């Protein structure tokens, strides 16, 4: 039965040989920009490309401030530090996310609290968030207190899974009502919008990733995005070893990080940005092909939420049962078609297994049934 799926994947990606889950398209001025950067001698974090990349990205996303970073993980860690998250604070996030979301919270010394996702968007469920807060939280002069642990709940950190918008406006309203900061993990959401707004611009601050497996890649890279000037300045300072501006002295006024993007990576990122709209169109063609194919099949294709425009970073389907999913993963991978399960939910990983959780019914139900399908833009570009 699932041979038909593999056949359809091969029709979308007719090249011979193995089919990757997501490969970069290096189809524009990448080599030119990178060679120019090499010739300029600016190969590290100094050089003009980083500032240009930040400006162009800010224009594209519609955000006042962009701070280009070495990775999405570095960007996420910086977002949390900038938001004032520290030792023994609590940050609410979803269990069904890539491990970097939980890791970044832990780097600050804070505790992740894992809540459920909703099945439609695979993003943090606003109803479950409200229920958790009503049951466990109280407003206090110190902030939003977790009555169970006595710790301060500082922020909510949803993730836009596979580029699909979570219910970010609803989450924002809940955060405002409870005095919580909203940090968006938009690592997978370059090019995705909801209600006309680019994802990552609704919350207080957001992190993007430009890893090699993302729609827009700078090799490795990321960005902190915010409309808050003070947050942006702090992100810049912390990620540049907390160096005090001076023409020659090395004065650092706190523990900082070497987290900035390099001029070489920004050169690659700039060339990719020039092609982003073409990539998005190509990926939509791939998604539309999958959507039509799965219309009368038992597997359910995950579609962009109402009112949202997804980048369809990774196309995904839900199998009716876990054994069917596992059989498909086995068979497709053996045939050179790279398909992947969704991440193991974070609350089941050893380093997070003692963390506080809410009810995780949807997470536990769908974690064993989701499969990501090959989704590279090459499929829609016909190259
Ligand atoms: C949801 C999520 N958060 C964070 C990251 C971390 O990004 P990076 O791999 O660039 O460090 C990724 C990317 O892989 C991701 O998918």
mmCIF file of C-alpha atoms and ligand atoms in Angstrom:
data_model
loop_
_atom_site.group_PDB
_atom_site.id
_atom_site.type_symbol
_atom_site.label_atom_id
_atom_site.label_comp_id
_atom_site.label_asym_id
_atom_site.label_seq_id
_atom_site.Cartn_x
_atom_site.Cartn_y
_atom_site.Cartn_z
ATOM 1 C CA UNK A 1 0.000 0.000 0.000
ATOM 2 C CA UNK A 2 2.698 2.471 1.002
ATOM 3 C CA UNK A 3 4.608 1.756 -2.210
ATOM 4 C CA UNK A 4 2.176 4.195 -3.808
ATOM 5 C CA UNK A 5 3.471 6.928 -1.467
ATOM 6 C CA UNK A 6 7.075 6.172 -2.395
ATOM 7 C CA UNK A 7 6.128 6.226 -6.076
ATOM 8 C CA UNK A 8 4.515 9.643 -5.640
ATOM 9 C CA UNK A 9 7.589 10.990 -3.825
ATOM 10 C CA UNK A 10 9.732 9.798 -6.740
ATOM 11 C CA UNK A 11 7.395 11.633 -9.154
ATOM 12 C CA UNK A 12 7.911 14.886 -7.225
ATOM 13 C CA UNK A 13 11.665 14.320 -7.020
ATOM 14 C CA UNK A 14 12.474 12.550 -10.283
ATOM 15 C CA UNK A 15 16.270 12.720 -9.878
ATOM 16 C CA UNK A 16 18.058 9.394 -9.778
ATOM 17 C CA UNK A 17 19.448 8.066 -6.510
ATOM 18 C CA UNK A 18 18.560 8.792 -2.921
ATOM 19 C CA UNK A 19 16.038 11.500 -2.066
ATOM 20 C CA UNK A 20 16.892 13.724 0.893
ATOM 21 C CA UNK A 21 14.404 14.950 3.454
ATOM 22 C CA UNK A 22 15.509 18.531 2.870
ATOM 23 C CA UNK A 23 18.465 19.678 0.818
ATOM 24 C CA UNK A 24 19.573 23.250 0.170
ATOM 25 C CA UNK A 25 19.185 24.840 -3.254
ATOM 26 C CA UNK A 26 22.390 26.653 -4.173
ATOM 27 C CA UNK A 27 21.058 28.203 -7.321
ATOM 28 C CA UNK A 28 21.879 31.903 -7.248
ATOM 29 C CA UNK A 29 24.759 34.183 -6.359
ATOM 30 C CA UNK A 30 26.023 32.051 -3.454
ATOM 31 C CA UNK A 31 29.473 31.328 -4.918
ATOM 32 C CA UNK A 32 29.930 34.936 -6.072
ATOM 33 C CA UNK A 33 29.026 36.416 -2.668
ATOM 34 C CA UNK A 34 31.135 33.901 -0.720
ATOM 35 C CA UNK A 35 34.165 34.399 -2.992
ATOM 36 C CA UNK A 36 33.837 38.171 -2.639
ATOM 37 C CA UNK A 37 33.761 37.746 1.137
ATOM 38 C CA UNK A 38 36.893 35.573 0.979
ATOM 39 C CA UNK A 39 38.655 38.122 -1.220
ATOM 40 C CA UNK A 40 37.725 40.919 1.179
ATOM 41 C CA UNK A 41 39.608 39.198 3.999
ATOM 42 C CA UNK A 42 36.598 39.514 6.317
ATOM 43 C CA UNK A 43 35.952 35.873 7.111
ATOM 44 C CA UNK A 44 34.894 36.174 10.749
ATOM 45 C CA UNK A 45 32.229 38.231 12.511
ATOM 46 C CA UNK A 46 33.517 41.565 11.128
ATOM 47 C CA UNK A 47 32.657 42.626 7.603
ATOM 48 C CA UNK A 48 29.766 44.274 5.807
ATOM 49 C CA UNK A 49 27.623 41.231 4.956
ATOM 50 C CA UNK A 50 26.299 40.663 8.465
ATOM 51 C CA UNK A 51 24.797 44.161 8.729
ATOM 52 C CA UNK A 52 23.382 43.921 5.183
ATOM 53 C CA UNK A 53 21.857 40.516 5.931
ATOM 54 C CA UNK A 54 20.276 41.876 9.117
ATOM 55 C CA UNK A 55 18.814 44.875 7.285
ATOM 56 C CA UNK A 56 17.406 42.839 4.396
ATOM 57 C CA UNK A 57 16.023 40.156 6.687
ATOM 58 C CA UNK A 58 14.352 42.787 8.891
ATOM 59 C CA UNK A 59 12.761 44.296 5.773
ATOM 60 C CA UNK A 60 11.537 40.902 4.583
ATOM 61 C CA UNK A 61 10.131 39.827 7.934
ATOM 62 C CA UNK A 62 8.816 43.265 8.860
ATOM 63 C CA UNK A 63 10.726 43.503 12.127
ATOM 64 C CA UNK A 64 12.504 46.540 13.516
ATOM 65 C CA UNK A 65 15.601 44.690 14.743
ATOM 66 C CA UNK A 66 17.504 41.618 13.589
ATOM 67 C CA UNK A 67 20.687 40.329 15.225
ATOM 68 C CA UNK A 68 22.339 37.658 13.057
ATOM 69 C CA UNK A 69 23.655 34.706 15.023
ATOM 70 C CA UNK A 70 25.871 31.646 14.578
ATOM 71 C CA UNK A 71 22.943 29.231 14.886
ATOM 72 C CA UNK A 72 19.277 29.005 15.743
ATOM 73 C CA UNK A 73 20.197 27.472 19.080
ATOM 74 C CA UNK A 74 22.451 30.447 19.884
ATOM 75 C CA UNK A 75 19.607 32.751 18.845
ATOM 76 C CA UNK A 76 17.128 30.962 21.094
ATOM 77 C CA UNK A 77 19.515 30.983 24.064
ATOM 78 C CA UNK A 78 20.104 34.700 23.507
ATOM 79 C CA UNK A 79 16.338 35.395 23.323
ATOM 80 C CA UNK A 80 15.907 33.734 26.702
ATOM 81 C CA UNK A 81 18.789 35.648 28.306
ATOM 82 C CA UNK A 82 17.537 38.925 26.853
ATOM 83 C CA UNK A 83 14.071 38.196 28.269
ATOM 84 C CA UNK A 84 15.698 37.944 31.697
ATOM 85 C CA UNK A 85 15.189 34.193 32.122
ATOM 86 C CA UNK A 86 17.608 32.838 34.723
ATOM 87 C CA UNK A 87 18.322 30.184 37.317
ATOM 88 C CA UNK A 88 15.201 28.559 38.760
ATOM 89 C CA UNK A 89 12.731 30.412 36.566
ATOM 90 C CA UNK A 90 10.210 28.353 34.619
ATOM 91 C CA UNK A 91 9.478 28.555 30.901
ATOM 92 C CA UNK A 92 6.427 26.874 29.396
ATOM 93 C CA UNK A 93 7.026 25.187 26.066
ATOM 94 C CA UNK A 94 5.740 22.237 24.038
ATOM 95 C CA UNK A 95 7.081 18.734 24.517
ATOM 96 C CA UNK A 96 6.748 18.044 20.802
ATOM 97 C CA UNK A 97 9.630 20.137 19.492
ATOM 98 C CA UNK A 98 13.239 19.807 18.433
ATOM 99 C CA UNK A 99 15.593 19.266 21.365
ATOM 100 C CA UNK A 100 17.195 22.717 20.922
ATOM 101 C CA UNK A 101 14.066 24.370 22.383
ATOM 102 C CA UNK A 102 14.449 22.503 25.673
ATOM 103 C CA UNK A 103 18.237 22.771 25.660
ATOM 104 C CA UNK A 104 18.171 26.550 25.287
ATOM 105 C CA UNK A 105 15.866 26.871 28.300
ATOM 106 C CA UNK A 106 18.212 24.646 30.321
ATOM 107 C CA UNK A 107 21.314 26.675 29.329
ATOM 108 C CA UNK A 108 19.869 29.598 31.343
ATOM 109 C CA UNK A 109 19.382 27.462 34.462
ATOM 110 C CA UNK A 110 15.609 27.722 34.070
ATOM 111 C CA UNK A 111 13.221 24.739 34.106
ATOM 112 C CA UNK A 112 11.142 23.839 31.059
ATOM 113 C CA UNK A 113 7.483 23.005 31.699
ATOM 114 C CA UNK A 114 6.142 20.809 28.924
ATOM 115 C CA UNK A 115 2.571 21.268 27.707
ATOM 116 C CA UNK A 116 0.583 19.699 24.913
ATOM 117 C CA UNK A 117 0.242 20.668 21.265
ATOM 118 C CA UNK A 118 -2.961 20.778 19.268
ATOM 119 C CA UNK A 119 -3.288 18.227 16.504
ATOM 120 C CA UNK A 120 -4.223 20.727 13.768
ATOM 121 C CA UNK A 121 -1.172 23.015 13.872
ATOM 122 C CA UNK A 122 1.198 20.833 15.940
ATOM 123 C CA UNK A 123 1.848 24.016 17.969
ATOM 124 C CA UNK A 124 1.366 24.791 21.667
ATOM 125 C CA UNK A 125 -2.317 24.462 22.555
ATOM 126 C CA UNK A 126 -3.839 27.711 23.956
ATOM 127 C CA UNK A 127 -6.623 25.788 25.748
ATOM 128 C CA UNK A 128 -4.115 23.549 27.527
ATOM 129 C CA UNK A 129 -2.019 26.598 28.420
ATOM 130 C CA UNK A 130 -4.996 28.366 29.962
ATOM 131 C CA UNK A 131 -6.017 25.235 31.867
ATOM 132 C CA UNK A 132 -2.477 24.788 33.192
ATOM 133 C CA UNK A 133 -2.220 28.399 34.335
ATOM 134 C CA UNK A 134 -5.664 28.414 35.953
ATOM 135 C CA UNK A 135 -4.813 25.272 37.868
ATOM 136 C CA UNK A 136 -1.216 26.010 38.805
ATOM 137 C CA UNK A 137 -0.414 29.708 38.616
ATOM 138 C CA UNK A 138 -1.157 32.800 40.666
ATOM 139 C CA UNK A 139 -0.352 36.456 40.176
ATOM 140 C CA UNK A 140 2.131 37.635 42.818
ATOM 141 C CA UNK A 141 4.287 40.741 43.373
ATOM 142 C CA UNK A 142 7.231 38.598 42.146
ATOM 143 C CA UNK A 143 5.385 37.785 38.919
ATOM 144 C CA UNK A 144 3.418 34.753 37.845
ATOM 145 C CA UNK A 145 4.056 32.134 40.519
ATOM 146 C CA UNK A 146 3.762 28.385 40.017
ATOM 147 C CA UNK A 147 1.883 27.270 43.147
ATOM 148 C CA UNK A 148 3.166 23.697 42.749
ATOM 149 C CA UNK A 149 6.872 24.521 42.638
ATOM 150 C CA UNK A 150 7.052 28.006 44.182
ATOM 151 C CA UNK A 151 9.073 29.117 41.156
ATOM 152 C CA UNK A 152 8.362 32.091 38.910
ATOM 153 C CA UNK A 153 6.840 31.329 35.520
ATOM 154 C CA UNK A 154 8.535 33.885 33.291
ATOM 155 C CA UNK A 155 7.739 33.087 29.689
ATOM 156 C CA UNK A 156 5.887 30.976 27.173
ATOM 157 C CA UNK A 157 7.949 29.565 24.295
ATOM 158 C CA UNK A 158 5.818 28.067 21.497
ATOM 159 C CA UNK A 159 7.310 26.623 18.315
ATOM 160 C CA UNK A 160 5.900 26.972 14.798
ATOM 161 C CA UNK A 161 6.198 23.314 13.885
ATOM 162 C CA UNK A 162 7.405 22.559 10.336
ATOM 163 C CA UNK A 163 6.604 26.193 9.453
ATOM 164 C CA UNK A 164 2.898 26.011 10.393
ATOM 165 C CA UNK A 165 1.692 28.904 12.533
ATOM 166 C CA UNK A 166 0.663 27.982 16.052
ATOM 167 C CA UNK A 167 -2.248 30.005 17.495
ATOM 168 C CA UNK A 168 0.166 32.797 18.302
ATOM 169 C CA UNK A 169 -2.420 35.590 18.747
ATOM 170 C CA UNK A 170 -4.346 33.524 21.295
ATOM 171 C CA UNK A 171 -1.125 32.664 23.105
ATOM 172 C CA UNK A 172 -0.213 36.342 23.143
ATOM 173 C CA UNK A 173 -3.506 37.283 24.796
ATOM 174 C CA UNK A 174 -2.979 34.599 27.462
ATOM 175 C CA UNK A 175 0.583 35.793 28.086
ATOM 176 C CA UNK A 176 -0.636 39.376 28.476
ATOM 177 C CA UNK A 177 -3.327 38.319 30.941
ATOM 178 C CA UNK A 178 -0.809 36.429 33.101
ATOM 179 C CA UNK A 179 2.151 38.797 32.788
ATOM 180 C CA UNK A 180 4.276 36.303 30.848
ATOM 181 C CA UNK A 181 6.735 37.080 28.074
ATOM 182 C CA UNK A 182 6.148 35.423 24.705
ATOM 183 C CA UNK A 183 9.232 34.063 22.946
ATOM 184 C CA UNK A 184 8.666 32.488 19.519
ATOM 185 C CA UNK A 185 10.800 29.589 18.368
ATOM 186 C CA UNK A 186 10.473 30.465 14.688
ATOM 187 C CA UNK A 187 13.479 28.337 13.692
ATOM 188 C CA UNK A 188 11.396 26.507 11.092
ATOM 189 C CA UNK A 189 9.199 29.420 10.040
ATOM 190 C CA UNK A 190 11.180 31.568 7.595
ATOM 191 C CA UNK A 191 8.632 32.804 5.065
ATOM 192 C CA UNK A 192 5.538 31.737 7.049
ATOM 193 C CA UNK A 193 2.836 34.240 7.868
ATOM 194 C CA UNK A 194 -0.424 34.497 9.746
ATOM 195 C CA UNK A 195 -2.967 37.249 9.203
ATOM 196 C CA UNK A 196 -0.397 38.947 6.978
ATOM 197 C CA UNK A 197 2.223 39.092 9.743
ATOM 198 C CA UNK A 198 5.438 37.127 9.435
ATOM 199 C CA UNK A 199 5.780 34.558 12.208
ATOM 200 C CA UNK A 200 8.284 35.668 14.806
ATOM 201 C CA UNK A 201 6.928 39.225 14.921
ATOM 202 C CA UNK A 202 3.937 38.662 17.226
ATOM 203 C CA UNK A 203 5.719 37.800 20.468
ATOM 204 C CA UNK A 204 8.252 39.861 22.397
ATOM 205 C CA UNK A 205 11.250 38.265 20.709
ATOM 206 C CA UNK A 206 11.898 35.353 18.331
ATOM 207 C CA UNK A 207 14.624 33.036 17.094
ATOM 208 C CA UNK A 208 15.137 31.846 13.499
ATOM 209 C CA UNK A 209 17.474 29.143 12.173
ATOM 210 C CA UNK A 210 19.378 29.161 8.878
ATOM 211 C CA UNK A 211 20.882 25.717 9.287
ATOM 212 C CA UNK A 212 21.647 23.748 6.104
ATOM 213 C CA UNK A 213 18.348 21.880 6.375
ATOM 214 C CA UNK A 214 16.209 25.044 6.449
ATOM 215 C CA UNK A 215 14.460 26.880 3.584
ATOM 216 C CA UNK A 216 16.979 29.696 3.689
ATOM 217 C CA UNK A 217 20.437 28.614 4.751
ATOM 218 C CA UNK A 218 23.590 30.472 5.671
ATOM 219 C CA UNK A 219 25.397 27.167 6.258
ATOM 220 C CA UNK A 220 24.903 27.441 9.960
ATOM 221 C CA UNK A 221 23.189 30.513 11.289
ATOM 222 C CA UNK A 222 20.278 32.076 13.042
ATOM 223 C CA UNK A 223 18.739 35.387 14.028
ATOM 224 C CA UNK A 224 17.196 37.110 16.989
ATOM 225 C CA UNK A 225 14.230 39.176 15.789
ATOM 226 C CA UNK A 226 12.375 41.759 17.869
ATOM 227 C CA UNK A 227 10.632 45.124 17.726
ATOM 228 C CA UNK A 228 12.056 46.012 21.137
ATOM 229 C CA UNK A 229 15.160 48.212 20.733
ATOM 230 C CA UNK A 230 16.454 47.480 24.258
ATOM 231 C CA UNK A 231 16.122 43.706 23.685
ATOM 232 C CA UNK A 232 17.997 43.997 20.388
ATOM 233 C CA UNK A 233 20.823 46.003 21.950
ATOM 234 C CA UNK A 234 21.146 43.456 24.740
ATOM 235 C CA UNK A 235 21.156 40.552 22.260
ATOM 236 C CA UNK A 236 23.956 42.269 20.316
ATOM 237 C CA UNK A 237 25.972 42.871 23.477
ATOM 238 C CA UNK A 238 25.633 39.376 24.968
ATOM 239 C CA UNK A 239 26.386 37.645 21.666
ATOM 240 C CA UNK A 240 29.516 39.748 21.055
ATOM 241 C CA UNK A 241 31.316 38.568 24.242
ATOM 242 C CA UNK A 242 29.720 41.488 26.145
ATOM 243 C CA UNK A 243 32.470 43.727 24.790
ATOM 244 C CA UNK A 244 32.204 47.398 25.623
ATOM 245 C CA UNK A 245 32.548 49.472 22.449
ATOM 246 C CA UNK A 246 36.052 50.921 22.242
ATOM 247 C CA UNK A 247 38.447 51.440 19.343
ATOM 248 C CA UNK A 248 41.204 49.277 20.882
ATOM 249 C CA UNK A 249 40.579 48.186 24.500
ATOM 250 C CA UNK A 250 39.242 44.768 25.514
ATOM 251 C CA UNK A 251 36.727 45.558 28.223
ATOM 252 C CA UNK A 252 33.886 43.076 28.794
ATOM 253 C CA UNK A 253 31.310 44.018 31.402
ATOM 254 C CA UNK A 254 29.663 40.606 32.021
ATOM 255 C CA UNK A 255 29.872 36.979 30.925
ATOM 256 C CA UNK A 256 29.193 37.064 27.194
ATOM 257 C CA UNK A 257 29.040 34.653 24.272
ATOM 258 C CA UNK A 258 30.720 34.339 20.892
ATOM 259 C CA UNK A 259 27.411 33.802 19.128
ATOM 260 C CA UNK A 260 27.470 36.158 16.120
ATOM 261 C CA UNK A 261 27.154 35.148 12.483
ATOM 262 C CA UNK A 262 30.308 35.387 10.362
ATOM 263 C CA UNK A 263 30.735 37.493 7.237
ATOM 264 C CA UNK A 264 31.155 34.295 5.180
ATOM 265 C CA UNK A 265 27.907 32.805 6.454
ATOM 266 C CA UNK A 266 26.107 36.105 5.871
ATOM 267 C CA UNK A 267 27.362 36.126 2.250
ATOM 268 C CA UNK A 268 25.659 32.782 1.714
ATOM 269 C CA UNK A 269 22.548 33.950 3.562
ATOM 270 C CA UNK A 270 22.267 37.052 1.372
ATOM 271 C CA UNK A 271 22.361 34.983 -1.822
ATOM 272 C CA UNK A 272 19.666 32.699 -0.389
ATOM 273 C CA UNK A 273 17.478 35.616 0.631
ATOM 274 C CA UNK A 274 17.433 36.776 -3.000
ATOM 275 C CA UNK A 275 15.796 33.436 -3.925
ATOM 276 C CA UNK A 276 13.511 33.001 -0.932
ATOM 277 C CA UNK A 277 10.251 33.838 -2.703
ATOM 278 C CA UNK A 278 11.078 31.357 -5.485
ATOM 279 C CA UNK A 279 11.870 28.702 -2.858
ATOM 280 C CA UNK A 280 8.555 29.360 -1.116
ATOM 281 C CA UNK A 281 6.607 29.046 -4.360
ATOM 282 C CA UNK A 282 8.430 25.817 -5.232
ATOM 283 C CA UNK A 283 7.755 24.360 -1.799
ATOM 284 C CA UNK A 284 4.085 25.240 -2.108
ATOM 285 C CA UNK A 285 3.967 23.292 -5.386
ATOM 286 C CA UNK A 286 5.492 20.292 -3.572
ATOM 287 C CA UNK A 287 2.964 20.656 -0.734
ATOM 288 C CA UNK A 288 0.034 20.953 -3.155
ATOM 289 C CA UNK A 289 1.112 17.773 -4.877
ATOM 290 C CA UNK A 290 1.228 15.889 -1.564
ATOM 291 C CA UNK A 291 -2.079 17.428 -0.473
ATOM 292 C CA UNK A 292 -3.872 16.243 -3.622
ATOM 293 C CA UNK A 293 -2.284 12.796 -3.375
ATOM 294 C CA UNK A 294 -3.312 12.216 0.252
ATOM 295 C CA UNK A 295 -6.875 13.500 -0.224
ATOM 296 C CA UNK A 296 -8.335 10.020 -0.573
ATOM 297 C CA UNK A 297 -5.828 8.030 1.412
ATOM 298 C CA UNK A 298 -5.907 6.894 5.063
ATOM 299 C CA UNK A 299 -2.876 9.013 5.978
ATOM 300 C CA UNK A 300 -3.748 12.597 6.862
ATOM 301 C CA UNK A 301 -1.729 15.405 5.267
ATOM 302 C CA UNK A 302 -0.926 18.260 7.686
ATOM 303 C CA UNK A 303 -2.238 21.409 6.015
ATOM 304 C CA UNK A 304 -1.511 25.027 6.779
ATOM 305 C CA UNK A 305 -3.847 26.348 9.493
ATOM 306 C CA UNK A 306 -6.777 28.607 8.516
ATOM 307 C CA UNK A 307 -5.685 32.190 7.976
ATOM 308 C CA UNK A 308 -2.031 31.196 7.827
ATOM 309 C CA UNK A 309 0.441 30.908 4.989
ATOM 310 C CA UNK A 310 2.905 28.139 5.769
ATOM 311 C CA UNK A 311 6.329 27.811 4.238
ATOM 312 C CA UNK A 312 5.748 24.021 4.235
ATOM 313 C CA UNK A 313 9.318 23.566 5.464
ATOM 314 C CA UNK A 314 8.663 19.875 6.081
ATOM 315 C CA UNK A 315 5.549 18.219 4.713
ATOM 316 C CA UNK A 316 4.106 15.755 7.157
ATOM 317 C CA UNK A 317 1.459 13.064 7.307
ATOM 318 C CA UNK A 318 -0.226 11.248 10.156
ATOM 319 C CA UNK A 319 -0.578 7.493 9.851
ATOM 320 C CA UNK A 320 -3.661 5.897 11.434
ATOM 321 C CA UNK A 321 -1.453 3.755 13.698
ATOM 322 C CA UNK A 322 2.141 3.612 14.936
ATOM 323 C CA UNK A 323 2.918 0.169 13.422
ATOM 324 C CA UNK A 324 1.855 1.435 9.975
ATOM 325 C CA UNK A 325 4.083 4.481 10.422
ATOM 326 C CA UNK A 326 7.062 2.367 11.497
ATOM 327 C CA UNK A 327 6.645 -0.038 8.583
ATOM 328 C CA UNK A 328 6.612 2.930 6.175
ATOM 329 C CA UNK A 329 9.723 4.507 7.761
ATOM 330 C CA UNK A 330 11.554 1.211 7.382
ATOM 331 C CA UNK A 331 10.507 0.556 3.836
ATOM 332 C CA UNK A 332 11.061 4.087 2.447
ATOM 333 C CA UNK A 333 14.465 4.550 4.063
ATOM 334 C CA UNK A 334 15.602 1.155 2.760
ATOM 335 C CA UNK A 335 14.630 2.320 -0.743
ATOM 336 C CA UNK A 336 16.723 5.502 -0.467
ATOM 337 C CA UNK A 337 13.805 7.818 0.273
ATOM 338 C CA UNK A 338 14.670 9.770 3.394
ATOM 339 C CA UNK A 339 11.569 10.021 5.546
ATOM 340 C CA UNK A 340 11.710 10.727 9.246
ATOM 341 C CA UNK A 341 9.524 10.413 12.335
ATOM 342 C CA UNK A 342 8.721 13.515 14.347
ATOM 343 C CA UNK A 343 11.050 14.129 17.297
ATOM 344 C CA UNK A 344 10.843 12.022 20.422
ATOM 345 C CA UNK A 345 8.807 14.268 22.755
ATOM 346 C CA UNK A 346 11.175 16.074 25.104
ATOM 347 C CA UNK A 347 9.496 14.878 28.317
ATOM 348 C CA UNK A 348 10.555 11.334 27.360
ATOM 349 C CA UNK A 349 14.253 12.222 26.948
ATOM 350 C CA UNK A 350 16.452 11.397 29.964
ATOM 351 C CA UNK A 351 17.602 14.956 30.688
ATOM 352 C CA UNK A 352 14.029 16.282 30.706
ATOM 353 C CA UNK A 353 12.177 13.318 32.187
ATOM 354 C CA UNK A 354 11.889 14.905 35.650
ATOM 355 C CA UNK A 355 10.443 18.172 34.303
ATOM 356 C CA UNK A 356 6.959 19.328 35.135
ATOM 357 C CA UNK A 357 4.347 18.603 32.453
ATOM 358 C CA UNK A 358 0.675 19.143 31.866
ATOM 359 C CA UNK A 359 -1.535 16.463 30.310
ATOM 360 C CA UNK A 360 0.152 15.410 27.052
ATOM 361 C CA UNK A 361 -2.585 13.340 25.377
ATOM 362 C CA UNK A 362 -2.199 14.778 21.882
ATOM 363 C CA UNK A 363 1.597 14.718 22.018
ATOM 364 C CA UNK A 364 1.642 11.092 23.126
ATOM 365 C CA UNK A 365 -0.964 10.164 20.537
ATOM 366 C CA UNK A 366 0.585 11.753 17.476
ATOM 367 C CA UNK A 367 4.320 11.399 18.279
ATOM 368 C CA UNK A 368 4.190 7.805 17.076
ATOM 369 C CA UNK A 369 2.192 8.555 13.932
ATOM 370 C CA UNK A 370 3.795 11.565 12.219
ATOM 371 C CA UNK A 371 6.162 11.139 9.303
ATOM 372 C CA UNK A 372 8.043 13.924 7.524
ATOM 373 C CA UNK A 373 8.286 13.530 3.755
ATOM 374 C CA UNK A 374 10.991 14.802 1.385
ATOM 375 C CA UNK A 375 10.272 18.507 1.029
ATOM 376 C CA UNK A 376 13.165 20.270 -0.708
ATOM 377 C CA UNK A 377 12.387 23.165 -3.015
ATOM 378 C CA UNK A 378 14.143 21.271 -5.835
ATOM 379 C CA UNK A 379 10.977 19.194 -6.195
ATOM 380 C CA UNK A 380 8.959 22.265 -7.152
ATOM 381 C CA UNK A 381 11.677 23.966 -9.160
ATOM 382 C CA UNK A 382 12.007 21.083 -11.574
ATOM 383 C CA UNK A 383 15.829 21.040 -11.360
HETATM 384 C C1 LIG B 1 12.357 24.075 16.458
HETATM 385 C C2 LIG B 1 13.817 24.337 16.361
HETATM 386 N N1 LIG B 1 14.405 25.086 17.311
HETATM 387 C C3 LIG B 1 15.702 25.371 17.261
HETATM 388 C C4 LIG B 1 16.502 24.895 16.243
HETATM 389 C C5 LIG B 1 17.959 25.143 16.311
HETATM 390 O O1 LIG B 1 18.523 25.708 15.191
HETATM 391 P P1 LIG B 1 20.030 25.383 14.776
HETATM 392 O O2 LIG B 1 20.083 23.999 14.249
HETATM 393 O O3 LIG B 1 20.310 26.418 13.728
HETATM 394 O O4 LIG B 1 20.873 25.588 15.985
HETATM 395 C C6 LIG B 1 15.927 24.142 15.210
HETATM 396 C C7 LIG B 1 16.689 23.702 14.041
HETATM 397 O O5 LIG B 1 17.198 22.737 13.759
HETATM 398 C C8 LIG B 1 14.556 23.825 15.283
HETATM 399 O O6 LIG B 1 13.971 23.062 14.361
#
